[in-house]
PDB file of C-alpha atoms in Angstrom:
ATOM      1  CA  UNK A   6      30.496  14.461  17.287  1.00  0.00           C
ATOM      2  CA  UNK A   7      28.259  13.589  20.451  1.00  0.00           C
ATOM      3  CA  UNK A   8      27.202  17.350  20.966  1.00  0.00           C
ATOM      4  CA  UNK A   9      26.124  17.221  17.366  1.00  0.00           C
ATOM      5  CA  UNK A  10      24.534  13.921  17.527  1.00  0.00           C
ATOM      6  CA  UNK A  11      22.448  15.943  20.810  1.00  0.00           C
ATOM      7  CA  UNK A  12      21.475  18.588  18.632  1.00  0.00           C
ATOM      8  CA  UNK A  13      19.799  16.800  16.311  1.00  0.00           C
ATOM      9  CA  UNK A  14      18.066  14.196  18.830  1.00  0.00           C
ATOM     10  CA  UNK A  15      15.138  16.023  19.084  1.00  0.00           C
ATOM     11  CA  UNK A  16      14.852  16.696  15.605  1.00  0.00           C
ATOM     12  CA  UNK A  17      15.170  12.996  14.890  1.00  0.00           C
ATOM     13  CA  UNK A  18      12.689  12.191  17.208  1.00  0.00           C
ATOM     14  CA  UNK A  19       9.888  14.661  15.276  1.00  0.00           C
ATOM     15  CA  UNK A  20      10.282  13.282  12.826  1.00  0.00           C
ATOM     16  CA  UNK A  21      10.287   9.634  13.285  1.00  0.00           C
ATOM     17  CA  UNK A  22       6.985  10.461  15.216  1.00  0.00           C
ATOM     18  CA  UNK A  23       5.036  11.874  12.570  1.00  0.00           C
ATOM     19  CA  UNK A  24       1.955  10.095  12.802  1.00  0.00           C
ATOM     20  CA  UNK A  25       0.951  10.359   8.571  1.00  0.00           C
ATOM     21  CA  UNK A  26       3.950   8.445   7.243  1.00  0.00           C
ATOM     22  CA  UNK A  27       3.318   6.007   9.373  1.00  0.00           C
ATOM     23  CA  UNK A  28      -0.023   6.030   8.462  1.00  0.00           C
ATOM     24  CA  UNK A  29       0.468   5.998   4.600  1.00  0.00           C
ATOM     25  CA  UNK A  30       3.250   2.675   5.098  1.00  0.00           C
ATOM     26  CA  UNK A  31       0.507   0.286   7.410  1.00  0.00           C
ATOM     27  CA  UNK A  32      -1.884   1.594   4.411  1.00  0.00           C
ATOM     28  CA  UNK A  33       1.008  -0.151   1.892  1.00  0.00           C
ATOM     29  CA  UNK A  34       1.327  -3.383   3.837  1.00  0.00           C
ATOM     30  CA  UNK A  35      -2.535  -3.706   4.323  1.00  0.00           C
ATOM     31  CA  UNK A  36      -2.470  -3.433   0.038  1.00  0.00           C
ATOM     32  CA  UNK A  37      -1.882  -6.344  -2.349  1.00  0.00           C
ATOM     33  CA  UNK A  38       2.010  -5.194  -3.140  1.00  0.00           C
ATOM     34  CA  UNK A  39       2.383  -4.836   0.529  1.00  0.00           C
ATOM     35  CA  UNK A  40       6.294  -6.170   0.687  1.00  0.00           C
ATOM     36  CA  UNK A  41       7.311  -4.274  -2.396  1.00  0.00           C
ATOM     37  CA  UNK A  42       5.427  -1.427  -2.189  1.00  0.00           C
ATOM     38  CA  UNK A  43       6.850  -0.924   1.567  1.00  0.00           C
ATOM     39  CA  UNK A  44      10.060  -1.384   1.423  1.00  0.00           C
ATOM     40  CA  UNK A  45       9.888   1.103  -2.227  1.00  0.00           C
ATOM     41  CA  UNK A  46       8.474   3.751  -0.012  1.00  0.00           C
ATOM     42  CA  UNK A  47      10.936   3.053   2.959  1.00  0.00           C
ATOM     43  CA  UNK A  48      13.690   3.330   0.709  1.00  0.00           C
ATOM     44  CA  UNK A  49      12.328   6.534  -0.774  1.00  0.00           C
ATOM     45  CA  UNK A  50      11.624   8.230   2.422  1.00  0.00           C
ATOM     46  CA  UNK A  51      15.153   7.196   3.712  1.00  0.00           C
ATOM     47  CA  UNK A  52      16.133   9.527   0.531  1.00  0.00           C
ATOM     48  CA  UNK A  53      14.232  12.046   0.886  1.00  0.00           C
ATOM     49  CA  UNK A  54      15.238  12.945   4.065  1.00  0.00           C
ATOM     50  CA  UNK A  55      19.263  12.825   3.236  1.00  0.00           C
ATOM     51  CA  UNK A  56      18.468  14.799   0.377  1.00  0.00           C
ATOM     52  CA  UNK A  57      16.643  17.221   2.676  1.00  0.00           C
ATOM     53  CA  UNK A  58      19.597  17.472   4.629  1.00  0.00           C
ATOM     54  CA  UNK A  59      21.783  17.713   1.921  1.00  0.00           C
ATOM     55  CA  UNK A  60      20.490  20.758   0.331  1.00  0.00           C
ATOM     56  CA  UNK A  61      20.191  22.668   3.248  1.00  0.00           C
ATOM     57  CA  UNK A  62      24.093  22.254   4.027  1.00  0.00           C
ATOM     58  CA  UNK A  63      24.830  23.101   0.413  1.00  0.00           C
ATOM     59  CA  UNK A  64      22.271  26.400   1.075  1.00  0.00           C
ATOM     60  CA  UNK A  65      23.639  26.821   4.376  1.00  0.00           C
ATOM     61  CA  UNK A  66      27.352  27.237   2.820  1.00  0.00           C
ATOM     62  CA  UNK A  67      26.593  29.326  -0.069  1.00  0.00           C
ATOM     63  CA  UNK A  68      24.813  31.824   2.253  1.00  0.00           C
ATOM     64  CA  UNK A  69      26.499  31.963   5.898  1.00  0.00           C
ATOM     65  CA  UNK A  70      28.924  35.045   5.137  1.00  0.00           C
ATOM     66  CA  UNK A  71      26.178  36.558   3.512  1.00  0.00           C
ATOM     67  CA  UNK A  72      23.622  36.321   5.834  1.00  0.00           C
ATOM     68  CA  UNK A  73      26.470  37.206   8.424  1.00  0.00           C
ATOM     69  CA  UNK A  74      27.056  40.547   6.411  1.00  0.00           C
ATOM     70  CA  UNK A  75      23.471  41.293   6.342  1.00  0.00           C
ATOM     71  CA  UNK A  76      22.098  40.623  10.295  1.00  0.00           C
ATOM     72  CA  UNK A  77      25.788  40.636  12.249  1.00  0.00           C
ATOM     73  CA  UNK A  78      24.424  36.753  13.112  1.00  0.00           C
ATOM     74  CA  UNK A  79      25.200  33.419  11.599  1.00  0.00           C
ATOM     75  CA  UNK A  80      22.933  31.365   9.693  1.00  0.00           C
ATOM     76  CA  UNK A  81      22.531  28.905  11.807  1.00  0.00           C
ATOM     77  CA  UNK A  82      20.645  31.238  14.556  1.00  0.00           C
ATOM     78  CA  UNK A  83      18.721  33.189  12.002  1.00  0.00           C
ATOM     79  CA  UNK A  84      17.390  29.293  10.818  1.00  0.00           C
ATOM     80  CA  UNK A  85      16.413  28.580  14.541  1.00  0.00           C
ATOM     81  CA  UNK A  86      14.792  32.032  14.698  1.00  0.00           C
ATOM     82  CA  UNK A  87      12.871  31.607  11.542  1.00  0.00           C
ATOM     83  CA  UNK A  88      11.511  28.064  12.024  1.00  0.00           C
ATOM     84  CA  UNK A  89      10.753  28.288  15.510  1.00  0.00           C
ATOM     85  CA  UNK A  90       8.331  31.064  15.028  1.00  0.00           C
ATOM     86  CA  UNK A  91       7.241  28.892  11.962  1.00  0.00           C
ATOM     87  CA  UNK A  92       6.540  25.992  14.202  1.00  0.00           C
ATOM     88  CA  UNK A  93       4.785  27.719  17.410  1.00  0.00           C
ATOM     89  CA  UNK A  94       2.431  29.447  14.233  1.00  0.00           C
ATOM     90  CA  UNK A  95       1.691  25.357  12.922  1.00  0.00           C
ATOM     91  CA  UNK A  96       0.967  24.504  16.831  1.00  0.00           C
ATOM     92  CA  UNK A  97      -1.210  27.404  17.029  1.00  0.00           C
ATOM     93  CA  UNK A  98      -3.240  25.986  13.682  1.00  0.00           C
ATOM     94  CA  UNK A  99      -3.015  22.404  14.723  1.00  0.00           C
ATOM     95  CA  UNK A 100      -4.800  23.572  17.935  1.00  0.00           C
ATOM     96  CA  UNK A 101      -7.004  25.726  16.302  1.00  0.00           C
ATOM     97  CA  UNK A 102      -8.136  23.015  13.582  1.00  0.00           C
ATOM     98  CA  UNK A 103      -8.292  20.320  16.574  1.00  0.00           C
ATOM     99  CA  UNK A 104     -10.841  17.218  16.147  1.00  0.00           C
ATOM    100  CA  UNK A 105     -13.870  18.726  18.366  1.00  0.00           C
ATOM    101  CA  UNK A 106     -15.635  15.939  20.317  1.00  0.00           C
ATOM    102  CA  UNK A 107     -17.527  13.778  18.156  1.00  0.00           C
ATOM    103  CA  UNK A 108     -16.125  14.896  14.948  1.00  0.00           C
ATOM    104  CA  UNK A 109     -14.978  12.495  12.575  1.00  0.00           C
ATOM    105  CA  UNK A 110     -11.497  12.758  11.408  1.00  0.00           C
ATOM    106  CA  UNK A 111     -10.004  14.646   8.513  1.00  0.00           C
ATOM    107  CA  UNK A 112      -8.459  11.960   6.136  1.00  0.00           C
ATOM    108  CA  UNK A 113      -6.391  13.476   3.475  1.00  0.00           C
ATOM    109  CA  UNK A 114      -7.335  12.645  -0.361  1.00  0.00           C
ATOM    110  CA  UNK A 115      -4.313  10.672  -0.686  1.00  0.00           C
ATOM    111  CA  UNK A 116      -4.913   8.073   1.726  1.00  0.00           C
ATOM    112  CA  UNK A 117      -7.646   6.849  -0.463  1.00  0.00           C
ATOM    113  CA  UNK A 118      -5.144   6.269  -3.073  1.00  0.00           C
ATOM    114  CA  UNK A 119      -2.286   4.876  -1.214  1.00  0.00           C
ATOM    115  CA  UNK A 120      -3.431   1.166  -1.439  1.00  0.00           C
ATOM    116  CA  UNK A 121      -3.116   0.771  -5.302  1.00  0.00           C
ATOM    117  CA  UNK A 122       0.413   2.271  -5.416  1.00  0.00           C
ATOM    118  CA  UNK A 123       2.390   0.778  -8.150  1.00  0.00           C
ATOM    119  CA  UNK A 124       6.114   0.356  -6.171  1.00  0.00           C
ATOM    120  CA  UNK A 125       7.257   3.520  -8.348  1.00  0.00           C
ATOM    121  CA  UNK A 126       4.505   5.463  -7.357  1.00  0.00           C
ATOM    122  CA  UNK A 127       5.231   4.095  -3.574  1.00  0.00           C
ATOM    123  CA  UNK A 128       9.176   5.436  -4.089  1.00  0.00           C
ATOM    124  CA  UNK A 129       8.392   8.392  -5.532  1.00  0.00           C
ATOM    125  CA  UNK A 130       5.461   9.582  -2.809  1.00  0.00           C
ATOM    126  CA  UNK A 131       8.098   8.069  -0.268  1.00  0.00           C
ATOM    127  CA  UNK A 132      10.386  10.893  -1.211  1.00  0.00           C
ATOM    128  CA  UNK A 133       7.918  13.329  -1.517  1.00  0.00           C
ATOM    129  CA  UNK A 134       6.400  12.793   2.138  1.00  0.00           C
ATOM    130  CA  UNK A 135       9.606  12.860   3.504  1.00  0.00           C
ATOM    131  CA  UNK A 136      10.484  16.423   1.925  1.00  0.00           C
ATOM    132  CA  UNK A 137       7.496  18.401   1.184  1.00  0.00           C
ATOM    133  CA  UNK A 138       5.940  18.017   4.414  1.00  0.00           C
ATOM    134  CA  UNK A 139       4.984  20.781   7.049  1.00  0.00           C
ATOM    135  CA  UNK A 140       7.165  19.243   9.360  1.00  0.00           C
ATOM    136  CA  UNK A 141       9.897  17.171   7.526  1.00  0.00           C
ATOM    137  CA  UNK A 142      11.009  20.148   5.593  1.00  0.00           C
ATOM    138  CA  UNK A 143      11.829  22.585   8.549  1.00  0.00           C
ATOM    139  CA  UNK A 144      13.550  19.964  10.437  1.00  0.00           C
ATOM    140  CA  UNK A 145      15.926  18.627   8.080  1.00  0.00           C
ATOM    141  CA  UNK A 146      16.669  22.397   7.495  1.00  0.00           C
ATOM    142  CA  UNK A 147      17.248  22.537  11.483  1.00  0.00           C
ATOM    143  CA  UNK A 148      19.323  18.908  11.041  1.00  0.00           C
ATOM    144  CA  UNK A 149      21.635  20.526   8.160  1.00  0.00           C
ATOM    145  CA  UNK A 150      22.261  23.863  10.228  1.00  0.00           C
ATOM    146  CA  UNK A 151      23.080  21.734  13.050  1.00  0.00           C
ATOM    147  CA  UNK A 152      25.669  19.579  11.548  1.00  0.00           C
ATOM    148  CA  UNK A 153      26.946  22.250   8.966  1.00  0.00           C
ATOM    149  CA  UNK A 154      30.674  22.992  11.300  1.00  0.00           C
ATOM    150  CA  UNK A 155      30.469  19.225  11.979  1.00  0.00           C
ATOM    151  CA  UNK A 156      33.616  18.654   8.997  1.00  0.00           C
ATOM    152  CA  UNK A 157      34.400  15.382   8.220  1.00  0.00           C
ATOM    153  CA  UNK A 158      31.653  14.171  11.160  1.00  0.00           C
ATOM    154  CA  UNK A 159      29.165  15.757   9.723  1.00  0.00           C
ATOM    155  CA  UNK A 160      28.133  11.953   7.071  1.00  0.00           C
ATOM    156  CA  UNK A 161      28.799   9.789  11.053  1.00  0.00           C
ATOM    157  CA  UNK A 162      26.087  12.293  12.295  1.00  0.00           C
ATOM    158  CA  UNK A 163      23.865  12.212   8.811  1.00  0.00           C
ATOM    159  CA  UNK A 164      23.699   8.431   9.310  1.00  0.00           C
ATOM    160  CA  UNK A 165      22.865   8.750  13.214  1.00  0.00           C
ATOM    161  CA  UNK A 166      19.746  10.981  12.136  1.00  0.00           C
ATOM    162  CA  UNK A 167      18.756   8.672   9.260  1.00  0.00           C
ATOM    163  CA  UNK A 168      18.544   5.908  11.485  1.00  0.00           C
ATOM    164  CA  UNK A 169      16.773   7.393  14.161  1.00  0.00           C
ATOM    165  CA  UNK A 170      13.798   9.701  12.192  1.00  0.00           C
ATOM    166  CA  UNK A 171      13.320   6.811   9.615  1.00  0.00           C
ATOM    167  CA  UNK A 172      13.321   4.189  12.405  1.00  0.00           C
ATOM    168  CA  UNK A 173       8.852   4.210  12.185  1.00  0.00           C
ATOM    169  CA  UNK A 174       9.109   3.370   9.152  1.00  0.00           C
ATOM    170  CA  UNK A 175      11.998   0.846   8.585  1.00  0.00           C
ATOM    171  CA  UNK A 176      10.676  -0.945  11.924  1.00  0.00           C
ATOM    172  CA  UNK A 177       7.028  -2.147  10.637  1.00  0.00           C
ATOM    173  CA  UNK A 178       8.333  -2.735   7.185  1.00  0.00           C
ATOM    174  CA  UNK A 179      10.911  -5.617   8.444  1.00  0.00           C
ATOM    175  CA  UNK A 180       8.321  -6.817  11.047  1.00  0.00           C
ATOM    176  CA  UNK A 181       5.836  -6.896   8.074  1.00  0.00           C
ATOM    177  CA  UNK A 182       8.492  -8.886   6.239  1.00  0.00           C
ATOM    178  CA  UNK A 183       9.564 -11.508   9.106  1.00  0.00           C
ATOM    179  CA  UNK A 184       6.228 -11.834  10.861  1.00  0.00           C
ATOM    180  CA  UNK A 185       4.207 -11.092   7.449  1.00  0.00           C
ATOM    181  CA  UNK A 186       0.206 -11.336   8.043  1.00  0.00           C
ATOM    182  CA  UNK A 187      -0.098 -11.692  11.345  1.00  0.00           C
ATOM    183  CA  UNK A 188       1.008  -7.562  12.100  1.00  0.00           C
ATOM    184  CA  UNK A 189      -1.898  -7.008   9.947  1.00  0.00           C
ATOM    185  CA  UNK A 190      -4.840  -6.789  12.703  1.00  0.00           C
ATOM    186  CA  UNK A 191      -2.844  -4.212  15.225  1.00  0.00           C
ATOM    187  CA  UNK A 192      -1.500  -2.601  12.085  1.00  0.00           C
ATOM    188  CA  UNK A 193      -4.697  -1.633  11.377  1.00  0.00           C
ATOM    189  CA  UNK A 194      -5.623  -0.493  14.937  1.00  0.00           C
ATOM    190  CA  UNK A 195      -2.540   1.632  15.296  1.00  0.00           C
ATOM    191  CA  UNK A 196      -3.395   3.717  11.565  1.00  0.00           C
ATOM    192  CA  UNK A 197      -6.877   4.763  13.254  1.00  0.00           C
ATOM    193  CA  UNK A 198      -5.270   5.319  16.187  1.00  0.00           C
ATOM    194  CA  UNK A 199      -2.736   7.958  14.196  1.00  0.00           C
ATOM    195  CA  UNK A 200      -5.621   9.446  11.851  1.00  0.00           C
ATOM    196  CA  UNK A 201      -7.669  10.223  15.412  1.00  0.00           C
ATOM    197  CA  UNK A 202      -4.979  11.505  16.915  1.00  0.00           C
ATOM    198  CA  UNK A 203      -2.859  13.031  14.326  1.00  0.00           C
ATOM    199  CA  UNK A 204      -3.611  16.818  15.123  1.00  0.00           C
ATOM    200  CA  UNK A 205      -2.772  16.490  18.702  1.00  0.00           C
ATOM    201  CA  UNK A 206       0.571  14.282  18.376  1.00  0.00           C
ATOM    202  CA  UNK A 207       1.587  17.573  15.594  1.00  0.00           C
ATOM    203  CA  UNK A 208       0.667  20.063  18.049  1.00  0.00           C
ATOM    204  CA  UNK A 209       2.588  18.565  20.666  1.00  0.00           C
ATOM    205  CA  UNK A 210       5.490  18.142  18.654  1.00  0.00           C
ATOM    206  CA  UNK A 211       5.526  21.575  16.864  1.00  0.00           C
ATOM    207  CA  UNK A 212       5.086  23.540  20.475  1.00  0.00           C
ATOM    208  CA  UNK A 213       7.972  21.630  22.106  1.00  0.00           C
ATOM    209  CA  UNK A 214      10.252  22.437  18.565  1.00  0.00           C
ATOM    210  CA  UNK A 215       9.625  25.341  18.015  1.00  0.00           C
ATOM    211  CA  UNK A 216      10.400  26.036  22.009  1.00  0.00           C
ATOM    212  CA  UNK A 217      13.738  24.631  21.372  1.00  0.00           C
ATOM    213  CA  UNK A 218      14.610  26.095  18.772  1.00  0.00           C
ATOM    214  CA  UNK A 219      13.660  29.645  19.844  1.00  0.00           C
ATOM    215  CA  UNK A 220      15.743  29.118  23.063  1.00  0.00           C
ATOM    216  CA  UNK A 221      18.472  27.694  21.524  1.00  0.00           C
ATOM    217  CA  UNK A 222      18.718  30.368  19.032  1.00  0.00           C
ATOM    218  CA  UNK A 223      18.704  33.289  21.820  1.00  0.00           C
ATOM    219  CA  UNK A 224      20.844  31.164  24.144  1.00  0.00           C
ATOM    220  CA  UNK A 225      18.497  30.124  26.808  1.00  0.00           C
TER     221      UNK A 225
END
């Protein structure tokens, strides 16, 4: 279990650093509905990254022998292969796209939108962030291959993960529910700090996975 648990670490720790997330939650408890509306979208990115996981251990056992047939290697490495090419391409593209000196920040459309969330809404784009994202969706495909020969471990190691990438966002929504208004002013400091610096902290982060998972796939 604790050389599974060290596999998917770093994976863990990508995604509980993604910067938008976070962004979209302080967003939430800045709004009106800020307690519900938080912990709906906590609860719904705590989902959508077990269901993540899920499917890509019910994938990853449907197609191992076939995929073993095909390339003489198991699914696991062709996974690493295939996303950490994937990655060092989205570093390359973070780096290109960059925020030159002076230049105001991209905001996505949805950010606008975030604040008048009904909690459903909140749940649902919860879910949605934590799956269909450029960076969520390869790594709980990584987390799954990782812990697919873990057996009856493999839920111990699930939870481990859970805890750890969801821990940005489960953090600031109890704070916001203990300590309430008075997070508000450096919650507000740290989501402009995250739009600045959001293509940066993604280029870091996909350069250094994509490393790993290159070198781990080809034994290095």
């Amino acid at each position: 279990m604790e050389k599974h648990i060290a596999d998917i670490l770093p994976y863990a720790t990508a995604v509980a650093l993604s910067p938008m997330p976070v962004a979209a939650l302080i967003l939430m408890l800045l709004s009106k509905k800020a307690k519900i509306n938080s912990v709906a979208f906590t609860v719904g990115w705590i989902i959508g990254l077990a269901a993540l996981v899920w499917l890509a251990l019910y994938v990853i056992g449907l197609s191992d022998q076939e995929v073993r047939h095909a390339t003489g290697y198991s699914v696991k490495t062709v996974i690493d292969v295939v996303l950490g090419l994937l990655l060092l391409f989205l570093a390359f593209m973070q780096f290109k796209n960059r925020q030159k000196k002076g230049q105001a920040p991209r905001v996505p459309k949805w950010m606008n939108a975030v604040e008048k969330f009904s909690p459903g809404k909140a749940l649902v784009f919860g879910f949605l962030l934590a799956t269909l994202n450029v960076k969520n969706t390869p790594m709980g495909i990584t987390v799954g291959a990782a812990i697919s020969d873990a057996g009856n471990k493999g839920l111990s190691v699930l939870i481990v993960y859970l805890v750890l990438a969801s821990c940005t966002i489960t953090i600031p929504t109890l704070g916001f529910l203990i300590f309430g208004k008075s997070l508000k002013k450096p919650l507000t400091s740290l989501k402009e700090w995250l739009v600045n610096n959001n293509a940066t902290i993604m280029f870091i982060l996909f350069l250094i996975l994509g490393v790993i998972l290159i070198s781990k796939a080809f034994g290095f």
